[in-house]
Coordinates of C-alpha atoms in Angstrom, one line a residue:
M257 CA -4.1 6.1 -4.1
A258 CA -4.4 2.5 -5.5
L259 CA -7.4 0.6 -4.5
T260 CA -5.4 -2.1 -2.7
D261 CA -3.8 0.6 -0.6
A262 CA -7.1 2.2 0.2
L263 CA -8.5 -1.1 1.4
P264 CA -5.7 -2.9 3.3
G265 CA -6.5 -6.0 5.3
R266 CA -10.3 -5.6 5.3
L267 CA -12.3 -8.5 6.6
F268 CA -15.7 -7.2 7.2
S269 CA -17.9 -4.4 5.9
T270 CA -19.3 -1.7 8.1
R271 CA -22.4 -3.8 8.5
G272 CA -20.4 -6.8 9.5
W273 CA -18.4 -4.9 12.1
G274 CA -21.6 -3.5 13.4
L275 CA -23.1 -7.0 13.9
L276 CA -19.9 -8.1 15.7
A277 CA -20.0 -5.1 18.0
A278 CA -23.7 -5.7 18.7
G279 CA -23.0 -9.4 19.5
V280 CA -20.2 -8.5 21.9
V281 CA -22.6 -6.0 23.7
S282 CA -25.3 -8.6 23.8
L283 CA -22.9 -11.1 25.4
L284 CA -21.9 -8.6 28.1
A285 CA -25.5 -7.7 28.8
A286 CA -26.4 -11.4 29.0
Q287 CA -23.6 -11.9 31.5
V288 CA -24.7 -8.9 33.6
M289 CA -28.5 -9.5 33.4
G290 CA -28.4 -13.2 33.3
R291 CA -30.7 -13.3 30.2
R292 CA -30.4 -16.5 28.1
D293 CA -32.2 -14.8 25.1
L294 CA -29.5 -12.1 25.1
L295 CA -26.8 -14.8 25.1
T296 CA -28.4 -16.5 22.1
L297 CA -28.8 -13.2 20.2
G298 CA -25.1 -12.3 20.9
L299 CA -23.8 -15.6 19.7
L300 CA -26.0 -15.3 16.5
L301 CA -24.7 -11.8 15.8
I302 CA -21.1 -12.9 16.2
V303 CA -21.3 -16.2 14.2
L304 CA -23.2 -14.7 11.2
P305 CA -20.3 -12.4 10.0
L306 CA -17.8 -15.2 10.7
V307 CA -19.8 -17.7 8.7
S308 CA -20.1 -15.2 5.9
L309 CA -16.3 -14.6 5.9
A310 CA -15.6 -18.3 5.7
G311 CA -18.2 -18.7 2.9
I312 CA -16.7 -16.1 0.6
R313 CA -13.2 -17.5 1.1
I314 CA -14.2 -21.1 0.4
L315 CA -16.7 -20.4 -2.4
K316 CA -14.8 -17.9 -4.5
P317 CA -16.5 -16.3 -7.5
R318 CA -15.0 -17.7 -10.7
F319 CA -13.9 -15.5 -13.6
K320 CA -11.9 -15.9 -16.8
V321 CA -9.4 -13.2 -17.8
Y322 CA -7.9 -12.7 -21.3
R323 CA -5.1 -10.2 -21.6
E324 CA -3.5 -9.0 -24.9
F325 CA -0.6 -6.6 -25.5
N326 CA -0.6 -4.7 -28.8
P327 CA 2.2 -4.9 -29.8
A328 CA 3.1 -8.1 -28.1
S329 CA 6.5 -6.7 -27.2
V330 CA 7.3 -3.0 -27.1
E331 CA 10.4 -0.9 -27.4
T332 CA 11.5 1.3 -24.6
S333 CA 9.7 4.7 -24.5
S334 CA 7.0 3.4 -26.9
T335 CA 3.4 2.6 -25.9
T336 CA 1.7 -0.7 -25.9
T337 CA -2.1 -1.1 -25.6
V338 CA -3.4 -3.6 -23.0
R339 CA -6.7 -5.1 -23.8
L340 CA -8.6 -7.0 -21.0
A341 CA -11.6 -9.2 -21.4
V342 CA -13.2 -10.5 -18.1
A343 CA -16.0 -13.1 -18.2
R344 CA -17.8 -14.6 -15.2
T345 CA -17.8 -18.4 -15.2
G346 CA -19.7 -18.9 -11.9
P347 CA -23.0 -17.6 -10.4
A348 CA -23.7 -13.9 -10.7
A349 CA -22.9 -11.8 -7.6
G350 CA -23.8 -8.3 -8.7
Q351 CA -21.2 -5.5 -9.4
V352 CA -17.6 -5.9 -8.4
V353 CA -14.8 -3.4 -8.3
M354 CA -11.6 -4.8 -9.9
E355 CA -8.1 -3.7 -10.2
E356 CA -5.2 -4.5 -12.6
H357 CA -2.0 -4.7 -10.6
L358 CA 0.9 -2.9 -12.2
P359 CA 4.6 -2.7 -11.3
P360 CA 5.4 0.7 -9.7
R361 CA 7.3 2.0 -12.7
F362 CA 4.0 2.1 -14.7
G363 CA 2.2 4.3 -12.3
E364 CA -1.2 3.9 -10.7
S365 CA -2.9 0.6 -11.2
P366 CA -6.2 1.0 -13.1
A367 CA -9.5 0.1 -11.3
F368 CA -12.8 -0.7 -13.1
R369 CA -16.2 -2.0 -12.4
F370 CA -17.5 -5.4 -13.5
P371 CA -19.7 -5.9 -15.4
A372 CA -19.0 -2.9 -17.6
R373 CA -21.9 -0.9 -19.1
S374 CA -20.8 -2.0 -22.5
A375 CA -20.6 -5.8 -21.6
V376 CA -21.6 -8.1 -24.4
G377 CA -22.5 -11.8 -23.9
G378 CA -21.4 -11.7 -20.3
T379 CA -17.9 -10.5 -21.2
S380 CA -16.6 -7.0 -20.2
R381 CA -13.8 -5.4 -22.1
Y382 CA -11.3 -2.8 -20.9
E383 CA -8.4 -1.0 -22.5
Y384 CA -5.4 1.0 -21.2
H385 CA -1.9 2.0 -22.2
L386 CA 1.6 1.3 -20.8
R387 CA 5.0 2.8 -21.4
S388 CA 8.4 1.9 -19.9
G389 CA 11.6 3.9 -20.2
K390 CA 13.7 0.8 -19.4
R391 CA 14.0 -2.6 -21.0
G392 CA 13.1 -5.8 -19.2
Q393 CA 10.3 -8.2 -18.6
F394 CA 7.4 -7.1 -16.3
V395 CA 4.5 -9.0 -14.9
I396 CA 1.3 -7.2 -15.7
G397 CA -1.6 -8.3 -13.5
P398 CA -3.1 -10.1 -11.8
V399 CA -6.6 -8.7 -11.8
T400 CA -7.8 -8.5 -8.2
A401 CA -11.3 -8.0 -7.0
E402 CA -13.0 -7.5 -3.6
F403 CA -16.0 -9.7 -3.1
T404 CA -18.7 -9.7 -0.4
D405 CA -21.3 -12.2 0.7
P406 CA -25.1 -11.9 -0.2
F407 CA -25.7 -10.1 3.2
G408 CA -22.9 -7.6 2.7
L409 CA -21.2 -8.6 5.9
A410 CA -17.7 -10.0 4.9
L411 CA -15.1 -8.8 2.4
H412 CA -12.4 -10.8 0.6
R413 CA -10.0 -9.6 -2.0
H414 CA -8.3 -12.2 -4.2
A415 CA -6.6 -12.5 -7.6
I416 CA -8.7 -13.9 -10.4
D417 CA -5.8 -14.6 -12.8
D418 CA -2.0 -15.0 -12.7
G419 CA -1.0 -12.0 -14.9
D420 CA 1.0 -12.0 -18.1
T421 CA 4.6 -11.0 -18.9
L422 CA 5.2 -7.8 -21.0
T423 CA 8.6 -7.8 -22.8
V424 CA 10.1 -4.3 -23.2
T425 CA 12.9 -4.5 -25.8
P426 CA 15.8 -1.9 -26.2
A427 CA 15.1 0.6 -28.9
A428 CA 17.5 0.7 -31.8
V429 CA 19.3 4.0 -32.6
E430 CA 19.5 4.9 -36.2
L431 CA 23.1 4.6 -37.4
P432 CA 24.6 6.5 -40.3
A433 CA 25.5 4.6 -43.5
T434 CA 29.2 3.7 -43.5
G435 CA 31.6 1.6 -45.4
L436 CA 31.8 -1.0 -42.6
A437 CA 30.4 -3.7 -44.9
G438 CA 33.7 -3.7 -46.7
A439 CA 33.4 -5.3 -50.2
R440 CA 29.8 -6.0 -49.7
G441 CA 27.3 -3.4 -51.1
N442 CA 25.1 -1.2 -48.9
D443 CA 22.1 -3.3 -50.1
G444 CA 23.6 -6.4 -48.5
V445 CA 24.4 -8.1 -51.9
T446 CA 27.8 -9.4 -52.9
A447 CA 29.0 -10.9 -56.1
T448 CA 31.1 -14.1 -55.8
R449 CA 33.3 -15.1 -58.7
I450 CA 32.9 -18.7 -60.0
R451 CA 35.5 -20.1 -62.3
A452 CA 33.7 -22.0 -65.1
N453 CA 35.2 -24.6 -67.4
P454 CA 33.8 -26.9 -70.1
S455 CA 33.0 -29.6 -67.5
D456 CA 30.8 -27.3 -65.3
D457 CA 27.3 -28.5 -64.5
D458 CA 24.3 -26.8 -66.2
V459 CA 23.4 -25.1 -63.0
M460 CA 26.4 -22.8 -63.7
T461 CA 25.0 -21.7 -67.1
R462 CA 22.1 -19.5 -68.3
E463 CA 20.6 -18.5 -71.6
Y464 CA 22.4 -16.0 -73.8
R465 CA 21.3 -12.4 -73.3
H466 CA 21.9 -9.5 -75.7
G467 CA 25.3 -8.0 -74.9
D468 CA 26.9 -11.0 -73.4
P469 CA 30.5 -11.5 -74.8
M470 CA 30.9 -14.5 -77.0
R471 CA 33.9 -15.7 -75.0
R472 CA 31.4 -16.7 -72.2
V473 CA 29.4 -19.1 -74.4
H474 CA 29.3 -22.5 -72.9
W475 CA 29.4 -24.8 -76.0
P476 CA 28.6 -28.1 -74.4
A477 CA 25.5 -26.7 -72.7
T478 CA 24.6 -24.9 -76.0
A479 CA 24.7 -28.3 -77.8
R480 CA 22.5 -30.0 -75.2
H481 CA 19.9 -27.2 -75.0
G482 CA 19.8 -26.3 -78.6
E483 CA 20.3 -22.6 -77.8
L484 CA 23.1 -20.3 -76.8
M485 CA 24.1 -20.8 -73.2
V486 CA 26.7 -18.7 -71.3
R487 CA 28.7 -19.4 -68.2
Q488 CA 27.2 -18.0 -64.9
E489 CA 30.2 -16.1 -63.4
E490 CA 28.4 -14.3 -60.6
S491 CA 26.0 -15.5 -57.9
V492 CA 24.3 -13.5 -55.3
T493 CA 25.0 -14.6 -51.7
T494 CA 23.5 -13.5 -48.4
P495 CA 26.1 -11.5 -46.5
E496 CA 26.8 -12.4 -42.9
A497 CA 28.0 -10.6 -39.8
T498 CA 29.2 -12.0 -36.5
I499 CA 28.5 -9.9 -33.4
I500 CA 30.4 -10.7 -30.2
L501 CA 28.5 -9.2 -27.2
D502 CA 30.5 -9.0 -24.0
Q503 CA 28.3 -9.5 -20.9
R504 CA 30.8 -10.2 -18.1
W505 CA 30.2 -8.6 -14.8
S506 CA 34.0 -8.1 -14.3
V507 CA 34.4 -5.8 -17.3
F508 CA 31.4 -3.7 -16.8
A509 CA 31.9 -3.1 -13.0
R510 CA 35.2 -1.3 -13.0
G511 CA 36.0 1.0 -10.2
P512 CA 34.0 2.2 -7.1
G513 CA 32.0 4.6 -9.3
A514 CA 30.4 1.9 -11.4
A515 CA 26.7 2.7 -11.4
F516 CA 24.6 -0.4 -11.1
S517 CA 20.9 -0.7 -11.2
A518 CA 18.5 -3.6 -10.9
T519 CA 14.7 -3.8 -11.4
S520 CA 12.8 -4.5 -8.2
G521 CA 11.2 -7.9 -7.7
E522 CA 7.8 -6.3 -8.1
D523 CA 8.7 -5.3 -11.6
G524 CA 9.5 -8.8 -12.8
H525 CA 12.8 -10.5 -13.5
E526 CA 15.6 -8.8 -11.6
L527 CA 18.4 -7.5 -13.9
V528 CA 22.0 -6.9 -12.9
T529 CA 23.2 -4.1 -15.2
S530 CA 25.2 -0.9 -15.4
D531 CA 25.3 2.3 -17.5
T532 CA 28.1 0.9 -19.6
F533 CA 26.3 -2.4 -20.2
E534 CA 23.1 -0.6 -21.1
W535 CA 25.1 1.3 -23.7
A536 CA 26.4 -2.0 -25.1
V537 CA 22.9 -3.5 -25.3
T538 CA 21.7 -0.4 -27.2
A539 CA 24.7 -0.6 -29.5
A540 CA 24.0 -4.3 -30.2
M541 CA 20.4 -3.6 -31.0
S542 CA 21.3 -0.7 -33.2
V543 CA 24.0 -2.5 -35.1
S544 CA 21.7 -5.5 -35.6
A545 CA 18.9 -3.3 -37.0
H546 CA 21.4 -1.4 -39.2
L547 CA 22.8 -4.6 -40.8
A548 CA 19.4 -6.4 -41.0
E549 CA 18.1 -3.5 -43.1
R550 CA 20.9 -4.3 -45.5
S551 CA 19.9 -8.0 -45.7
Y552 CA 22.7 -9.3 -43.5
A553 CA 22.3 -12.6 -41.7
L554 CA 23.5 -12.1 -38.1
R555 CA 25.3 -14.4 -35.7
F556 CA 25.5 -13.6 -32.0
L557 CA 28.3 -15.0 -29.7
D558 CA 29.6 -14.3 -26.3
P559 CA 33.4 -14.0 -25.6
A560 CA 33.6 -17.7 -24.8
G561 CA 32.1 -18.7 -28.1
E562 CA 28.7 -19.7 -26.6
P563 CA 25.4 -18.4 -28.0
A564 CA 25.1 -14.8 -26.7
F565 CA 21.6 -15.2 -25.4
V566 CA 21.9 -18.6 -23.7
H567 CA 21.5 -16.9 -20.2
S568 CA 18.8 -14.4 -21.2
P569 CA 15.4 -15.2 -19.6
S570 CA 13.6 -13.3 -22.4
A571 CA 15.3 -15.2 -25.3
P572 CA 12.7 -17.1 -27.4
E573 CA 15.4 -19.7 -28.3
P574 CA 18.4 -19.3 -26.0
E575 CA 20.6 -21.8 -27.9
T576 CA 20.2 -20.1 -31.2
E577 CA 23.2 -18.3 -32.7
E578 CA 22.1 -17.3 -36.2
Y579 CA 19.3 -14.9 -37.1
A580 CA 17.9 -13.7 -40.4
G581 CA 15.2 -11.4 -41.7
A582 CA 12.6 -9.5 -39.8
G583 CA 11.7 -12.5 -37.6
G584 CA 15.4 -12.9 -36.6
L585 CA 15.7 -9.2 -35.7
Q586 CA 12.6 -9.5 -33.5
S587 CA 14.1 -12.5 -31.8
I588 CA 17.3 -10.5 -31.2
A589 CA 15.3 -7.6 -29.7
E590 CA 13.4 -9.9 -27.3
S591 CA 16.6 -11.7 -26.3
L592 CA 18.2 -8.4 -25.4
A593 CA 15.2 -7.3 -23.4
A594 CA 16.2 -9.1 -20.2
I595 CA 19.9 -9.9 -20.9
Q596 CA 22.1 -9.1 -17.9
L597 CA 25.6 -9.2 -16.6
S598 CA 26.9 -12.7 -15.8
G599 CA 29.8 -14.2 -14.0
A600 CA 31.2 -13.6 -10.5
H601 CA 29.8 -10.5 -8.8
H602 CA 32.4 -10.3 -6.1
A603 CA 36.1 -10.2 -6.4
P604 CA 38.4 -11.9 -6.2
A605 CA 36.7 -15.1 -7.5
P606 CA 38.2 -18.0 -9.3
E607 CA 37.4 -18.3 -13.0
T608 CA 35.0 -21.1 -13.7
G609 CA 33.6 -22.3 -17.0
P610 CA 34.9 -21.4 -20.5
H611 CA 37.5 -18.7 -20.7
P612 CA 36.9 -15.6 -22.9
F613 CA 38.5 -15.3 -26.4
D614 CA 39.9 -18.9 -26.3
D615 CA 39.9 -21.7 -28.9
R616 CA 36.2 -22.2 -28.7
L617 CA 35.5 -18.7 -30.0
M618 CA 38.2 -19.0 -32.6
D619 CA 36.7 -22.3 -33.9
K620 CA 33.2 -20.7 -34.1
L621 CA 34.7 -17.8 -36.1
S622 CA 36.7 -20.0 -38.4
A623 CA 33.6 -21.9 -39.4
H624 CA 32.4 -18.7 -41.0
R625 CA 35.8 -17.5 -42.2
Q626 CA 35.7 -14.4 -44.5
R627 CA 31.9 -14.4 -44.8
G628 CA 31.5 -11.0 -43.5
P629 CA 32.5 -8.5 -40.8
V630 CA 33.2 -9.4 -37.2
I631 CA 31.9 -6.8 -34.7
A632 CA 32.8 -6.9 -31.0
I633 CA 31.0 -4.9 -28.4
L634 CA 33.1 -5.1 -25.3
G635 CA 33.5 -3.9 -21.7
H636 CA 36.8 -2.6 -20.2
L637 CA 39.3 -4.8 -21.9
Q638 CA 42.6 -6.0 -20.4
V639 CA 45.8 -6.1 -22.5
A640 CA 46.0 -9.9 -22.2
E641 CA 42.4 -10.3 -23.3
A642 CA 43.1 -8.0 -26.2
R643 CA 46.0 -10.1 -27.3
S644 CA 43.8 -13.2 -27.2
L645 CA 41.1 -11.5 -29.2
S646 CA 43.4 -9.9 -31.8
A647 CA 43.8 -13.1 -33.8
A648 CA 40.1 -13.2 -34.4
A649 CA 40.4 -10.4 -36.9
G650 CA 41.7 -12.9 -39.5
F651 CA 38.4 -14.7 -39.6
G652 CA 36.4 -11.8 -40.8
A653 CA 36.3 -9.7 -44.0
N654 CA 36.7 -6.8 -41.6
A655 CA 36.9 -6.6 -37.8
F656 CA 35.6 -3.8 -35.6
A657 CA 35.7 -3.5 -31.9
I658 CA 33.9 -1.0 -29.7
V659 CA 35.0 -0.9 -26.0
V660 CA 32.6 0.9 -23.7
T661 CA 34.1 2.0 -20.4
D662 CA 33.9 4.8 -17.8
H663 CA 37.6 5.4 -18.4
P664 CA 38.4 5.2 -22.2
G665 CA 41.9 6.5 -21.7
D666 CA 42.9 3.4 -19.7
C667 CA 42.3 1.2 -22.7
H668 CA 45.0 2.6 -25.0
A669 CA 47.3 -0.4 -24.7
A670 CA 44.5 -2.9 -25.2
L671 CA 43.3 -0.9 -28.3
E672 CA 46.8 -0.9 -29.8
S673 CA 47.0 -4.7 -29.2
L674 CA 43.8 -5.1 -31.1
R675 CA 44.9 -2.8 -33.9
S676 CA 48.1 -4.7 -34.3
G677 CA 46.1 -7.8 -35.0
G678 CA 44.0 -6.2 -37.7
W679 CA 41.1 -4.8 -35.7
R680 CA 39.7 -1.3 -36.1
A681 CA 39.0 -0.4 -32.5
V682 CA 37.7 2.5 -30.4
A683 CA 37.0 3.1 -26.7
V684 CA 34.0 5.2 -25.8
A685 CA 32.3 6.4 -22.6
P686 CA 28.6 5.5 -22.0
R687 CA 27.7 9.2 -22.6
T688 CA 29.0 8.9 -26.2
P689 CA 26.2 8.6 -28.7
V690 CA 26.1 5.2 -30.4
P691 CA 26.1 6.8 -33.9
A692 CA 29.2 8.7 -33.1
A693 CA 31.0 5.5 -32.1
W694 CA 29.8 3.8 -35.3
S695 CA 31.0 6.7 -37.5
Y696 CA 34.5 6.6 -35.9
F697 CA 35.6 3.8 -38.1
D698 CA 34.8 5.7 -41.3
Q699 CA 36.5 8.8 -40.0
R700 CA 39.6 6.8 -39.1
D701 CA 39.7 5.2 -42.5
A702 CA 39.3 8.6 -44.2
A703 CA 42.1 10.1 -42.1
A704 CA 44.3 7.1 -43.0
A705 CA 43.5 7.5 -46.7
T706 CA 44.4 11.2 -46.5
A707 CA 47.7 10.5 -44.7
A708 CA 48.6 7.8 -47.3
A709 CA 47.9 10.3 -50.1
D710 CA 50.1 12.9 -48.4
V711 CA 52.9 10.3 -48.1
R712 CA 52.6 9.5 -51.8
R713 CA 52.9 13.2 -52.6
G714 CA 55.9 13.5 -50.3
T715 CA 54.2 15.8 -47.8
G716 CA 53.5 13.4 -45.0
V717 CA 55.4 11.4 -42.5
S718 CA 57.2 8.5 -44.1
R719 CA 56.6 5.0 -42.9

């Protein structure tokens, strides 16, 4: 049982309650016997515990608490180490039993004595471990302590800090290597052709290397530098990928069987989510990690063309769209930690704000036209929405759509509409492993290539 549960609502110690009881008895005896000295004694016995109680509530002992998480943010099902340092900043008051308040999902709250036997320089240090199977932001703390007065009559429990927020990010699932990068290599490098001519600047030339063909010699630059210079025909560019993450309540809450869950207020920020949306969040994290390992710069948008994490309370920079490198991947993970479903939670409700898959999204995609793949992770898609989104395939080197829904068979018409616009699309249930959904596109391409070969040999179905 937690310490706070074992000591609910305590005001006085056993000694304090004893003095109060003795005071009441003295007052009754004074009334019966008419003794003034018993009246004085009774009043003293009652007032003393009350004064002690008022004193420890007004003159609270002062402490400083330092709390550190290692790592600062932790993936689901991984362990973080919590390090506490507690230092007294007021007068000494002997030993105190303290407790670190934890949300219920983390189990029993740890209790410890202050000062610790190993205290150094007036600071006591403690350490324990936490693990969460669900993503989110959780308030760890505050540290509470029960104090008593010098006479040991009154008790008072209060918090000595405000607690700190632990961010639990979704864990990425390892995805198989596929050809989804299109023309870009698996290492994330692409070669871009540059047409050179005699008037090109010197930045488009380099020194001659053994084996370079003589037709690539840039004679004006050679004359200026006094050594053979050749045209630079290839340059390395950073590949880019755009991820559209659907987070609308209306598309992840289909049917009476939609399973919704929300963290309790004691755990931290309340999240509105579902099994299908949790699958989408895991897929977004996994795809991001998969592409970041291949040196892709990532851009996250929502269906309305807004930054995908603008409404996430855990996002370090909610207005940011573009992420690159290890730091960018960490920002994506933290932003996904507390992202939740948005929009109207009760139907029917009028649509307010930007509409999904409209001109704003198309403008954002056109600004990065053909710079890399477009990957959409969507909820249950309507045919009209699919038609609106289908045109977006033209803005990416490739376009891939994963629709997660409890009823994949109901999305056939929407998928066909996407495919007719150039998307490679698949609908999956939340029980489908993310790597299996990711591999589907390669399997479909392989099947299409085999069918095309059969047609060329005259053994397949003609077009």
